[in-house]
Every structure is written in structure tokens, then in C-alpha cells.
Amino acid sequence: MASTAKKRGKLEKNHWGYIFIAPFFLTYLIFQVVPLIDTFRYALTDAKAWYMDPEQAYNFVGIDQFKFVVQDQFFKDALWQTPLMWIMGFIPQLGFALLLAAWFTNEKIRVKGQGFFKVVFYMPNIMTAATIGALFLAFIRPNGFIHNFCVAIEYVKNEKYPIISPWFGRGIVAFINFWMWYGQTMIVLIAGILGINPSFFEAASIDGASGFQTFRKITLPLIRPIMLYSLVTSLIGGFQMFDVPNMFAVGDTHAVFGPAVSTIVMYIKRVAYSGTFSVGRACAASVILFAITAVCSLILFWAMRDRDAAKAAKAAKKRAKELAAMEGGNI
Amino acid sequence: MNTLKRVLTGTLALAMSASMLAACGGDDSSASSTPGGNNSTGTNDSTASGDKTVIKVYTFTDETQGMINDYLAANPDVAAKYDFQVTLEAKAADYIQKVSAALAGDDAPDLFVADADYAQLFAGLEGTATLAELGVDFDENDYYAYMLDFTTVDGNRMAISHQAAPGAVLYRTDYAEQYLGVKTPEEMQEKLSDWDKFKAVADELKKNDIAMVSGIDELKRCFMANRNTAWVDADMNYQIDEALIKQYLEVTKYLADNDEVAYAQNTQWNPEWYEGMKEKVFCYFGCTWYLHYTIKPNCVVNMSGKDADGNKVATDADLVEGNGSFGKWGMIQGPMPYFWGGTWWYGSDKAAADPAKKEAVAGVIEYYTCNAETMTAYAKKSGDFVSKKSVVDAIKSDEAFKNPFLGGQNHYEFFAQAAANVNAKTMSKYDDTFNTAVNDATTKYVLEGASMDDAIAYIKEYAMSNIEGLK
Amino acid sequence: MANYSGTVKTVKGGYHARILLVKVIVYIVCILLTIMAIAPFVIMIFNASKSRFEIQQGFLEWTDKITNKTLISLLPSKSFIQNGRYLLTSDALGLPFGRGFLNSALIAFGATILSVYFSALTAYGFAVYRFKLNKLLYGFIMLIQMVPTQVTVISFVEMMNKWGLTNSYIPFILPAIAAPGTVFFLRQYMSSALSLEMVEAGRIDGCSEFGIFNRLVLPILKPGMATMAIFAVVTNWNSYLLPTLLLDKLEMSTVPMLVDKLKGNKYSVEYGAVYWGLSLTAAPLIVFYLALSKYIIAGVALGGVKE
């Protein structure tokens, strides 16, 4: 009898859970779910920005907007330029992050001043992306030091000429992305490496494995899930790229690289808020962006399954053992 | 996998219930939330104004504030009753978005202005009142027709400009004399009467390290105003005056390839543009307001020894011969007649519905666009070219318009002549989009080495992408 | 590879030499990267101290021999104060930076307080109560962590327009209540920092459920919440796309919006003032960062920040 009462009491208390999580879900519903549904709804119409059409006299047009968007050269360009600029930045980002993480966690090298380096390398990440973009824009404009340098090495004809190469533009966006993010990736990877069970390293060390071998055979496989997580979250973030390239190519007379650094979100903003203010068309592009993001997320979920991580850990352990057996003969 | 499936099902269920909620909840919430929005903005607006009626003014140009100040100084009774709050947004795309959004909401401006690029667009907006509704009274025949027709929707005059804006080429008389041996505007006009001659003059100046124009977008306005067809017709068909655009691109490329521009990039409204007004650039494609508000205050060089604030903005005392290029400019028609801009004034429905506001809004508009006396005073003070023909005719020969900036040339007489040639039939409300398209196409053709066909095709591509329903 | 390690052990001197060599390389790379990380800011600050003439003509620091153009000039100059005064006092750049800072601070701190408090509340709800939909809804939160706001930005702006919430800070502050990433982090944090016995003890003492959370649990969560708060402040301070779409009054502009305007301003011919403006927007973040870098680095390491 007593136990039932106690149980019921606990059950009643458990209902408090709904009250605690209610504000979150209510807010999420209003400010995220409703707009998300609206996005899908508008994508099937010829809706214009609300202030252009307060009566909301738009028509259902089926998938016409999607048909238009996927055939629009500007969207197609944004669709390959966005991930391209991302990957141009991500490869060095991951490369440097890995290298630095390996060095900073290497017992034998024992890098002094690690704390200082971490603080410095991470610093660009915290700055306003718009400020960074504007700063680099000032550097590449005539009289900026990068421009002066390009004149000096005769990359541009003379000081009258701006740096207009599309690849230079994409390159500088990629560089800024790399520059802002390698510190972050490095810290995450260091944390991952420090989280590895020290016995693996001890075993390897006793067996006399070199730093590089330990890194390749033990560290790398074990931090693979973290790298993957960094990769996919960075990829998702990369597809949303806006702040930095927008500083280099706004649709006005100040355009530097013009459409060469245009991204998907820039396309969405332009279509929705200039010309005919085509919210329907912009939402169709948004839905495509959503689909891309969803696919990336699913890849992440699939790759991050616990089973997978466990498998990786097991494999690494096995490899550590192999390594130990192999090197064992030498002692 | 099981967890994932459950999560997905849950998401779906949530999303569906949310969509049902959204479907029935949308309208209610919009009604109930509006007052909240009002509160948050209201506190920002009207606290300082005390018991005066607030008149909200939106503008894209810094001259508006000065004009309002002058109006209030001349009408102390209005100044006692009203508080004019001017909001400035100089970037065209942002300004368009902001005015359109505000007009549809509760926070609509009472009085707002537009540049030629979007004057038609604003005339067609929901919240714009007709001039008749505002009680602005004027004689249509006394204005340059293009200005009024331009902002007429369904036969209603929606806006009126206080200035007509015929274009002109401003050139450096000192360089002309020194390097070309040209002494009078008539001779100069002869030397620049078509584009081949224009290029020849550019070649000549290049030898002396003087750039013909500032950047690769300098000739754009002139060419655009001479199109024989609007970009978009009534049925939303895309149209292009291909021969003219090609000529524009060719001339521009010629100048850029031969280093006859100060900067091989778009410079209009950029720092580099203002640089050239001081030295090293031979001519600018300007117009009426441009003469007074753009080139004149920017042609003088910063003087050392003055304090920071005094240096940056030219005061009347700075506008003297010998400072920078002041007084070394002449004005001619150039290779083609054209016009550039104008400032159209609009009142909102909100202002028209409130008698107190209506009076103030109509008061400002009439002061600058209808009242011959005050327009004359404005013209003489600012030198701006007003839109009312009778005023122009009365004052054009006035000694006051012998402009020291132009070395004594009378700009009013000049513009009165030029205004007769202006034709705005080829403007459409999408010109803002096409300006961007042509800018990009110019960069592609002139700097990136794209072919002429690609550049021309680009304009259509961009327009299609930005203008829904274009065929 | 196996041979390589064999060599290491037999030739002891070579081994030390190699470690030394690696060390040298490591430090060279780290110093180069340090320069790379700091240089843009240094150039920015030094250019902020120059007059326009000096920036253009330069006085010779690193000059290209052929073109005689100054590439980088690192001498500070007297114009620093002049540029700053120009930017702050006059209408010349027409940008109210003082107001901008206040506006950004209001948004950043408002959103942060809401996001951290309600995330803790939500995380606590999941951690302590075993209600029926617990696992499902928590899974949902993990899933939606990935949905970026950019996807819905157009509809969001449309909705705010309809509700008359343009030129209001509500659209930036209120939605912060739902921050999936923060909930996720705090839920993880609770699983190590919070004991259910304590909650039970609170109940026995007669505390209400909210009382337990506010008086007993929140103090324990402080370190975790502080970590999240730091990142929330930075993220909201730097937010750029949404404010440009929803705020149209200059006096309501946030700092990133003013940066955008700085770039395309007629008066940006005053290069020094542009650099000054950029320095001004960067300075508070640099100070904030240096003061809290220990916690920020620790927070990143905890995986609290993604993207």
C-alpha cells in the first residue's frame, strides 16, 4: 500500500518534467517550427515579401519555384561555390589542427607556452565575422597592403587595377575560414586526444613505438569520431556561409569579386529582398539548403552511432596490441 | 537505429501538430502581438518630442535634413507644432527594403523621398498616398513632364520631384587648356561630341598621366538614359537595346585597357571616386544635384593645420579658388544628353489620414515643389535646378547663377537647355536590378575578359534571377 | 616505419638531435602561426593611427624596391587620436558607435540570460523527471541541434514583419529561450555534477519543484552555465544576417551592422577612420576574450561549441 502511494507520488512529480521543458518547446515551436513550415509552404507559392503584398494575395504554383531555382545559373554557382570555399578552408584547417594537436600532446616534445599558443590561435574565432571580412576587404582594396603586395609582384597590372580574380576571392574567403577555425578544431582534437585512455600510449611507449607511429596507429583511429564530428558540423556551418563573403560581394557598386564568392544564403537574401522580393523563390532555395543540411546531419548521425565509435575503439585497441606484439620482439 | 527511428517519428509527429497549430494560430497571434511591437518601437521614437506632433521622414540623402531645417527656420509656427524626425539610409537596396517594410507596418514614415532608380517602385506601394489625398496642389503643365509621368499610377500622381536632373559632363578647364589647347566650353563640346572623339581625347590625356574618368562605371548613367527601350515592358518581357549596351561596354573597355581610368573598377560613391575630384581625373558625368552636393564639396583638398572635423567636410569658407580643383571646372552636354535622378517626395496613407500630419507633410512638399517664391529662394541658396518651369525661366539668367565653381559659367541656363532634351520613357521600376546587372557585366567584360556575348547574356540571366515573372 | 624506430633506439645521440630538430620546427611553426593570428589586428590598429595620407604614401617600413610602394608600415603616428575623435564625435561617418555598443550589449546579454536560464531549466526537466516522452523529446533536441537558423530566416523575417516586430529587439532575445545546443551541453553537465539525492533531500525539506531548481540546483550548475553564457554572448554579439533584415533604424543598429556601413561609406575615404572603426568594434571582444580565455578554451575543449 505504502509503496503504491510512494510510486504515485513520484509519478505526479514526474509530470513536473513537462512544465520544466515547456518554455523550450513552446518557444521552439513558435520561432523555429512555424517558420520552418512556412518556408515549405511559401516554397510552393509565388509569395512576395509581406510588405510588398500585405494582403497575401499569392498563388499556389506547385514546384515551379524549385524548377526555376535549380535551373538558375546563380543558384547553381552558389551551390558549388559554397562547399568549394568551405573545403578549400577546411583542408588546411584540419591539417594544421591535427599537426598542432599531435605536437601539443606529444610527451617527448613537451611544447612550452602551449596555453599561450592556444589562446592566440583561437582568438580570430571569437571576432565578429563581419569585422574580419571588412578588415580583409580593406587589405585588398587599392592602398591595402595585400593589394600593394600584388602590385609589387605584378599579380595585378598596376595599382589602378583591383584584384578581381574569382579564385583570389574564393581563396581569401577560404583563408579567412581557415584562419578563424583551425584553432577551434585544434582545441577540440587536443581534448579528444587527452581523453584517450593513457594505457594505450603507455603500451606503445613501452614497446618503443615512435611518436609518429603512435599517432598514426593509436591516436588517429581513436579520435576519428571527433574528427568526423568536426567535419560534419563544419560542413553544415560551411553551407550556411554568409557573413564573410557578403563583405566581399554585395550586390552594389562596391562589389569586389562580384558573384564569384556568392553563397547559397547570399542568394536567398538577394532573391527575397531585392528585385521582385520573391519570398517564394527564396524559400524554395531555403528548402534545398534544408535538405542538404538534413543529409549532412543524417550522415553525422549514422557515423556517430555508438556502435561505430565502439568499433573504432576496439579496432584501435587491437591495433595497439598488434603494435605491441610486433615491437615486442625488439626488447 | 531504433532510437533514430523513434526520434524521426517523434519529430514528424511534432512537426505535424505544429503545422496544425500554425495553420489556425497564425492570424490570431498577428493581431495580438502587434501592440507589443508598437510598445518597443514607440518608446524609441516619441519620447523626446514632448507635446509636438512627430513627423517621421525617411530619406536616402543627407540633403533632406538640411532642407527640412531650412523649411522649419522659415516657418517658426510649423517648428513650434511639429517635430520632424529624419532617418537616413544611404544604401539603395537597404533603403528600398526599409521604406517598403515600414510603409506596410504601423511604423510607417509620414514623408519620404525616392531616387529615380526606385521612384516608380515607391509610387506603386500600398501605403503611398496620392498627392491629391495629401492636398498638394500644383499646375501639371508647369513641370517637366517626365518627372510627373514617371510616378503616375492608374492616373494618380503619387509623387513630385523638387528638382529636374538633366545631366552634364563636368570637365577640368585647366587640363583642357594645358593638354588639349581648349579654351571654351563650346570647343570642348566639339571635342567630346561623340564617343570616338571622347576616346581620342582620353588617349591625348593619357600621355600626360591624366585619367579621362574615375572608374569603369562612370559612363553608365549616360548610356542607360539613352536606351531606346525600357528593360521590362508592360507584359514583363525582357528587352535590351543591345547596340547601345555593346557600345557602352566597348568604350569602357577601351578606356580601361589603355589605363585611361583612374581605377579599373567601379568607383561611383566609393572613396576612390571622391579622390579624383581633387586631381588627376579629367571629367565626371554629373547632373544638377551632383554639381552642388557631390562634386563641389568634394573637390577641395584637405588643408593641413586645421582640426580633424574642419578638414573632412568642406565649409563655405573652403569653397574658394585655389583649394583643390575649385573653380577649374567647366560644364558641357557631352556625347549624349541624359538625366540622372531627381528627388521625389511622397506622403504616406498614414499621414493623409491624420489632418495634423497631412498639413505638415503637404507643407514641406509644397514649399519645395509648388511655391514659386520659396522655390526661387531655395534655388538661389543651393544652386539646385528646380522642377518648376516658370521658376526656371524667371531666374535662369540671374547673375547669382554665374557659378564660381565653374569659373563663372551659368549652370542654370545650361540646365534649362539640357532639360528640354530629357526623356524618361525608358525607365521601369526594376532599374535598380538592372544597374547591378550592368555593373557586374561590365566587370566581367572589361576586367575578367569575358566575351561580349557572355556579358550581354549575363544581364538577362541576372535579371531573370532577380525579377520573378520576367520573360 | 619499424626500421625507423629501431634506429631511434640504437643511436641515442641521433634521437636527441632529432627531438631537438622537431622542437625547433614546432616552435618556428607556432611562432609563424602566432604572427598570422595577430598580424591583421596589429596592422588594423597601426593603420588606425595614421592619417589617410600616411596610409596611402606610407613612410618606409617595408617598401618594395621596384615600385617604391610601402607594403606594411608599422610606425604609429599622431593621427590616432585625431582619427578616433573624427569617428566618435562628428557626424562625418554618420555612424552612432556608442549606441551600437549599447544595442549589441542589450541583445547579447538579454539573449544570453534567457538562453542559459531556460536551457538549464529544460535540461533539469530531462535529467530529473522520468516522464513518458522524456527520451523521445530529448532525442528531438539532439536532432534539431543541427537545423541552422539560416534555413528559416526568410519566413522568420516575414513572420516578424506581420507581427509588427521589426525595429524591436524581441526577435533577437525571446527565441533564445530555445537553445538546443545549450540544453544538450547542460544535460551532459548535470549527469556528472548533479545528484538526485540532493533533489530528494530538497523535497523532504518541503521545497517546491521550482524552489529546488532555483535555490539548490542553479548554484551547482554555475560553472557549466558560465561556459555556455560566454559563448552565447559572443554568438549574439556577432549576429549579423538577422539584424540587417529586421532593424532599419540607424540608432537601433548593432555593431556588425555598423561595420557593414563603415565599409561602403562615402567618407570611408578616411582610411584611417575605417581602421579605427574596425578596431573599435574588435576591442571589446579582444578584452572580453583575454579576460576569459581560460574558460573559453576549456569550454571549446568540452565540446560546448560547435559549427
PDB file of C-alpha atoms in Angstrom, chain C residues 26-199:
ATOM      1  CA  VAL C  26      57.433  23.101 -33.805  1.00  0.00           C
ATOM      2  CA  TYR C  27      58.392  26.454 -32.358  1.00  0.00           C
ATOM      3  CA  ILE C  28      59.021  28.001 -35.759  1.00  0.00           C
ATOM      4  CA  VAL C  29      55.597  26.894 -36.981  1.00  0.00           C
ATOM      5  CA  CYS C  30      53.922  28.063 -33.792  1.00  0.00           C
ATOM      6  CA  ILE C  31      55.586  31.447 -33.959  1.00  0.00           C
ATOM      7  CA  LEU C  32      54.640  31.850 -37.618  1.00  0.00           C
ATOM      8  CA  LEU C  33      51.042  30.940 -36.808  1.00  0.00           C
ATOM      9  CA  THR C  34      51.099  33.380 -33.912  1.00  0.00           C
ATOM     10  CA  ILE C  35      52.195  36.114 -36.260  1.00  0.00           C
ATOM     11  CA  MET C  36      49.490  35.105 -38.688  1.00  0.00           C
ATOM     12  CA  ALA C  37      46.856  35.213 -35.968  1.00  0.00           C
ATOM     13  CA  ILE C  38      47.869  38.582 -34.629  1.00  0.00           C
ATOM     14  CA  ALA C  39      49.174  40.433 -37.695  1.00  0.00           C
ATOM     15  CA  PRO C  40      45.812  41.528 -39.138  1.00  0.00           C
ATOM     16  CA  PHE C  41      44.848  43.065 -35.818  1.00  0.00           C
ATOM     17  CA  VAL C  42      48.222  44.751 -35.437  1.00  0.00           C
ATOM     18  CA  ILE C  43      48.038  46.210 -38.927  1.00  0.00           C
ATOM     19  CA  MET C  44      44.497  47.323 -38.195  1.00  0.00           C
ATOM     20  CA  ILE C  45      45.489  49.142 -35.035  1.00  0.00           C
ATOM     21  CA  PHE C  46      48.545  50.765 -36.589  1.00  0.00           C
ATOM     22  CA  ASN C  47      46.624  51.890 -39.616  1.00  0.00           C
ATOM     23  CA  ALA C  48      44.013  53.312 -37.285  1.00  0.00           C
ATOM     24  CA  SER C  49      46.732  55.571 -36.012  1.00  0.00           C
ATOM     25  CA  LYS C  50      47.570  57.012 -39.376  1.00  0.00           C
ATOM     26  CA  SER C  51      46.219  59.812 -41.448  1.00  0.00           C
ATOM     27  CA  ARG C  52      44.912  58.964 -44.857  1.00  0.00           C
ATOM     28  CA  PHE C  53      47.990  60.458 -46.452  1.00  0.00           C
ATOM     29  CA  GLU C  54      50.282  58.271 -44.401  1.00  0.00           C
ATOM     30  CA  ILE C  55      48.372  55.128 -45.242  1.00  0.00           C
ATOM     31  CA  GLN C  56      48.486  55.884 -48.930  1.00  0.00           C
ATOM     32  CA  GLN C  57      52.014  57.160 -49.218  1.00  0.00           C
ATOM     33  CA  GLY C  58      53.409  55.447 -46.196  1.00  0.00           C
ATOM     34  CA  PHE C  59      56.778  56.109 -44.691  1.00  0.00           C
ATOM     35  CA  LEU C  60      59.133  53.448 -45.390  1.00  0.00           C
ATOM     36  CA  GLU C  61      58.936  50.367 -43.311  1.00  0.00           C
ATOM     37  CA  TRP C  62      58.643  47.506 -45.716  1.00  0.00           C
ATOM     38  CA  THR C  63      58.928  49.030 -49.108  1.00  0.00           C
ATOM     39  CA  ASP C  64      59.008  47.271 -52.396  1.00  0.00           C
ATOM     40  CA  LYS C  65      62.207  48.170 -54.171  1.00  0.00           C
ATOM     41  CA  ILE C  66      60.787  48.340 -57.660  1.00  0.00           C
ATOM     42  CA  THR C  67      57.532  50.204 -57.209  1.00  0.00           C
ATOM     43  CA  ASN C  68      58.646  52.097 -54.138  1.00  0.00           C
ATOM     44  CA  LYS C  69      55.267  51.340 -52.605  1.00  0.00           C
ATOM     45  CA  THR C  70      55.021  50.799 -48.916  1.00  0.00           C
ATOM     46  CA  LEU C  71      53.689  47.352 -48.224  1.00  0.00           C
ATOM     47  CA  ILE C  72      53.330  47.455 -44.483  1.00  0.00           C
ATOM     48  CA  SER C  73      54.189  50.329 -42.294  1.00  0.00           C
ATOM     49  CA  LEU C  74      54.283  49.771 -38.609  1.00  0.00           C
ATOM     50  CA  LEU C  75      55.091  53.140 -37.160  1.00  0.00           C
ATOM     51  CA  PRO C  76      52.315  54.517 -35.028  1.00  0.00           C
ATOM     52  CA  SER C  77      51.543  58.127 -35.537  1.00  0.00           C
ATOM     53  CA  LYS C  78      49.921  61.146 -34.066  1.00  0.00           C
ATOM     54  CA  SER C  79      46.766  60.786 -36.098  1.00  0.00           C
ATOM     55  CA  PHE C  80      45.475  58.058 -33.803  1.00  0.00           C
ATOM     56  CA  ILE C  81      43.601  60.429 -31.548  1.00  0.00           C
ATOM     57  CA  GLN C  82      42.521  62.567 -34.453  1.00  0.00           C
ATOM     58  CA  ASN C  83      41.019  59.604 -36.310  1.00  0.00           C
ATOM     59  CA  GLY C  84      39.264  58.434 -33.193  1.00  0.00           C
ATOM     60  CA  ARG C  85      37.838  61.801 -32.431  1.00  0.00           C
ATOM     61  CA  TYR C  86      36.715  62.102 -36.003  1.00  0.00           C
ATOM     62  CA  LEU C  87      34.927  58.809 -35.818  1.00  0.00           C
ATOM     63  CA  LEU C  88      33.306  59.320 -32.451  1.00  0.00           C
ATOM     64  CA  THR C  89      32.457  62.978 -32.352  1.00  0.00           C
ATOM     65  CA  SER C  90      31.472  64.142 -35.777  1.00  0.00           C
ATOM     66  CA  ASP C  91      28.630  63.082 -37.948  1.00  0.00           C
ATOM     67  CA  ALA C  92      31.194  62.582 -40.629  1.00  0.00           C
ATOM     68  CA  LEU C  93      30.956  58.833 -40.735  1.00  0.00           C
ATOM     69  CA  GLY C  94      27.381  59.248 -39.610  1.00  0.00           C
ATOM     70  CA  LEU C  95      27.529  56.132 -37.509  1.00  0.00           C
ATOM     71  CA  PRO C  96      26.486  56.062 -33.850  1.00  0.00           C
ATOM     72  CA  PHE C  97      29.009  53.589 -32.478  1.00  0.00           C
ATOM     73  CA  GLY C  98      28.223  54.380 -28.865  1.00  0.00           C
ATOM     74  CA  ARG C  99      24.586  53.445 -29.391  1.00  0.00           C
ATOM     75  CA  GLY C 100      25.680  50.416 -31.390  1.00  0.00           C
ATOM     76  CA  PHE C 101      27.600  49.022 -28.451  1.00  0.00           C
ATOM     77  CA  LEU C 102      24.666  49.525 -26.122  1.00  0.00           C
ATOM     78  CA  ASN C 103      22.313  47.892 -28.617  1.00  0.00           C
ATOM     79  CA  SER C 104      24.574  44.901 -29.170  1.00  0.00           C
ATOM     80  CA  ALA C 105      25.103  44.541 -25.439  1.00  0.00           C
ATOM     81  CA  LEU C 106      21.365  44.632 -24.799  1.00  0.00           C
ATOM     82  CA  ILE C 107      20.726  41.914 -27.360  1.00  0.00           C
ATOM     83  CA  ALA C 108      23.710  39.799 -26.343  1.00  0.00           C
ATOM     84  CA  PHE C 109      23.056  39.869 -22.608  1.00  0.00           C
ATOM     85  CA  GLY C 110      19.283  39.649 -22.898  1.00  0.00           C
ATOM     86  CA  ALA C 111      19.507  36.620 -25.140  1.00  0.00           C
ATOM     87  CA  THR C 112      22.222  35.046 -23.011  1.00  0.00           C
ATOM     88  CA  ILE C 113      20.313  35.311 -19.750  1.00  0.00           C
ATOM     89  CA  LEU C 114      17.201  33.785 -21.295  1.00  0.00           C
ATOM     90  CA  SER C 115      19.084  31.095 -23.134  1.00  0.00           C
ATOM     91  CA  VAL C 116      21.167  29.957 -20.186  1.00  0.00           C
ATOM     92  CA  TYR C 117      18.368  30.027 -17.618  1.00  0.00           C
ATOM     93  CA  PHE C 118      15.793  28.269 -19.737  1.00  0.00           C
ATOM     94  CA  SER C 119      18.294  25.767 -21.088  1.00  0.00           C
ATOM     95  CA  ALA C 120      19.201  24.841 -17.539  1.00  0.00           C
ATOM     96  CA  LEU C 121      15.508  24.552 -16.745  1.00  0.00           C
ATOM     97  CA  THR C 122      14.927  22.303 -19.730  1.00  0.00           C
ATOM     98  CA  ALA C 123      17.996  20.193 -19.093  1.00  0.00           C
ATOM     99  CA  TYR C 124      16.931  19.801 -15.484  1.00  0.00           C
ATOM    100  CA  GLY C 125      13.480  18.700 -16.592  1.00  0.00           C
ATOM    101  CA  PHE C 126      15.062  15.964 -18.678  1.00  0.00           C
ATOM    102  CA  ALA C 127      17.630  14.981 -16.070  1.00  0.00           C
ATOM    103  CA  VAL C 128      15.400  14.666 -13.027  1.00  0.00           C
ATOM    104  CA  TYR C 129      11.923  13.680 -14.138  1.00  0.00           C
ATOM    105  CA  ARG C 130      11.123  10.373 -15.726  1.00  0.00           C
ATOM    106  CA  PHE C 131       8.080  11.374 -17.747  1.00  0.00           C
ATOM    107  CA  LYS C 132       6.807   9.351 -20.621  1.00  0.00           C
ATOM    108  CA  LEU C 133       8.166  11.354 -23.556  1.00  0.00           C
ATOM    109  CA  ASN C 134      11.489  12.094 -21.914  1.00  0.00           C
ATOM    110  CA  LYS C 135      13.729  10.076 -24.222  1.00  0.00           C
ATOM    111  CA  LEU C 136      11.791  10.939 -27.347  1.00  0.00           C
ATOM    112  CA  LEU C 137      11.799  14.681 -26.745  1.00  0.00           C
ATOM    113  CA  TYR C 138      15.435  14.652 -25.716  1.00  0.00           C
ATOM    114  CA  GLY C 139      16.260  12.823 -28.921  1.00  0.00           C
ATOM    115  CA  PHE C 140      14.351  15.518 -30.750  1.00  0.00           C
ATOM    116  CA  ILE C 141      16.524  18.204 -29.166  1.00  0.00           C
ATOM    117  CA  MET C 142      19.656  16.359 -30.236  1.00  0.00           C
ATOM    118  CA  LEU C 143      18.293  16.179 -33.738  1.00  0.00           C
ATOM    119  CA  ILE C 144      17.340  19.836 -34.073  1.00  0.00           C
ATOM    120  CA  GLN C 145      20.721  20.996 -32.871  1.00  0.00           C
ATOM    121  CA  MET C 146      21.686  20.635 -36.472  1.00  0.00           C
ATOM    122  CA  VAL C 147      18.975  22.798 -38.031  1.00  0.00           C
ATOM    123  CA  PRO C 148      20.609  26.138 -38.766  1.00  0.00           C
ATOM    124  CA  THR C 149      18.596  29.340 -38.417  1.00  0.00           C
ATOM    125  CA  GLN C 150      19.619  30.467 -41.905  1.00  0.00           C
ATOM    126  CA  VAL C 151      17.252  27.918 -43.398  1.00  0.00           C
ATOM    127  CA  THR C 152      14.222  29.605 -41.904  1.00  0.00           C
ATOM    128  CA  VAL C 153      15.466  33.180 -41.909  1.00  0.00           C
ATOM    129  CA  ILE C 154      13.161  34.416 -44.678  1.00  0.00           C
ATOM    130  CA  SER C 155       9.995  33.007 -43.133  1.00  0.00           C
ATOM    131  CA  PHE C 156      11.108  34.204 -39.726  1.00  0.00           C
ATOM    132  CA  VAL C 157      11.521  37.745 -41.037  1.00  0.00           C
ATOM    133  CA  GLU C 158       8.165  37.534 -42.792  1.00  0.00           C
ATOM    134  CA  MET C 159       6.534  36.427 -39.568  1.00  0.00           C
ATOM    135  CA  MET C 160       8.144  39.241 -37.587  1.00  0.00           C
ATOM    136  CA  ASN C 161       7.042  41.730 -40.235  1.00  0.00           C
ATOM    137  CA  LYS C 162       3.483  40.502 -39.935  1.00  0.00           C
ATOM    138  CA  TRP C 163       3.592  40.749 -36.183  1.00  0.00           C
ATOM    139  CA  GLY C 164       4.989  44.251 -36.318  1.00  0.00           C
ATOM    140  CA  LEU C 165       8.179  43.182 -34.593  1.00  0.00           C
ATOM    141  CA  THR C 166      10.595  44.908 -36.934  1.00  0.00           C
ATOM    142  CA  ASN C 167      12.671  47.536 -35.180  1.00  0.00           C
ATOM    143  CA  SER C 168      12.304  45.682 -31.956  1.00  0.00           C
ATOM    144  CA  TYR C 169      14.809  43.553 -30.102  1.00  0.00           C
ATOM    145  CA  ILE C 170      12.239  40.902 -29.215  1.00  0.00           C
ATOM    146  CA  PRO C 171      13.023  38.716 -32.272  1.00  0.00           C
ATOM    147  CA  PHE C 172      16.646  38.513 -31.162  1.00  0.00           C
ATOM    148  CA  ILE C 173      16.095  37.969 -27.462  1.00  0.00           C
ATOM    149  CA  LEU C 174      12.963  35.894 -26.974  1.00  0.00           C
ATOM    150  CA  PRO C 175      13.796  32.960 -29.314  1.00  0.00           C
ATOM    151  CA  ALA C 176      16.977  32.440 -27.280  1.00  0.00           C
ATOM    152  CA  ILE C 177      14.809  30.538 -24.788  1.00  0.00           C
ATOM    153  CA  ALA C 178      15.075  27.577 -27.140  1.00  0.00           C
ATOM    154  CA  ALA C 179      18.796  26.848 -27.491  1.00  0.00           C
ATOM    155  CA  PRO C 180      19.159  23.119 -28.232  1.00  0.00           C
ATOM    156  CA  GLY C 181      22.939  23.096 -28.089  1.00  0.00           C
ATOM    157  CA  THR C 182      22.978  24.652 -24.637  1.00  0.00           C
ATOM    158  CA  VAL C 183      20.348  22.239 -23.364  1.00  0.00           C
ATOM    159  CA  PHE C 184      22.397  19.350 -24.658  1.00  0.00           C
ATOM    160  CA  PHE C 185      25.559  20.608 -23.003  1.00  0.00           C
ATOM    161  CA  LEU C 186      23.905  21.314 -19.658  1.00  0.00           C
ATOM    162  CA  ARG C 187      22.156  17.935 -19.669  1.00  0.00           C
ATOM    163  CA  GLN C 188      25.549  16.272 -20.088  1.00  0.00           C
ATOM    164  CA  TYR C 189      26.986  18.523 -17.427  1.00  0.00           C
ATOM    165  CA  MET C 190      24.221  17.601 -14.977  1.00  0.00           C
ATOM    166  CA  SER C 191      24.811  13.919 -15.371  1.00  0.00           C
ATOM    167  CA  SER C 192      28.162  14.416 -13.660  1.00  0.00           C
ATOM    168  CA  ALA C 193      27.505  17.423 -11.425  1.00  0.00           C
ATOM    169  CA  LEU C 194      24.023  16.809 -10.098  1.00  0.00           C
ATOM    170  CA  SER C 195      22.992  14.125  -7.639  1.00  0.00           C
ATOM    171  CA  LEU C 196      19.390  13.028  -7.438  1.00  0.00           C
ATOM    172  CA  GLU C 197      19.740  12.544  -3.687  1.00  0.00           C
ATOM    173  CA  MET C 198      20.066  16.263  -3.326  1.00  0.00           C
ATOM    174  CA  VAL C 199      16.816  16.779  -5.193  1.00  0.00           C
TER     175      VAL C 199
END
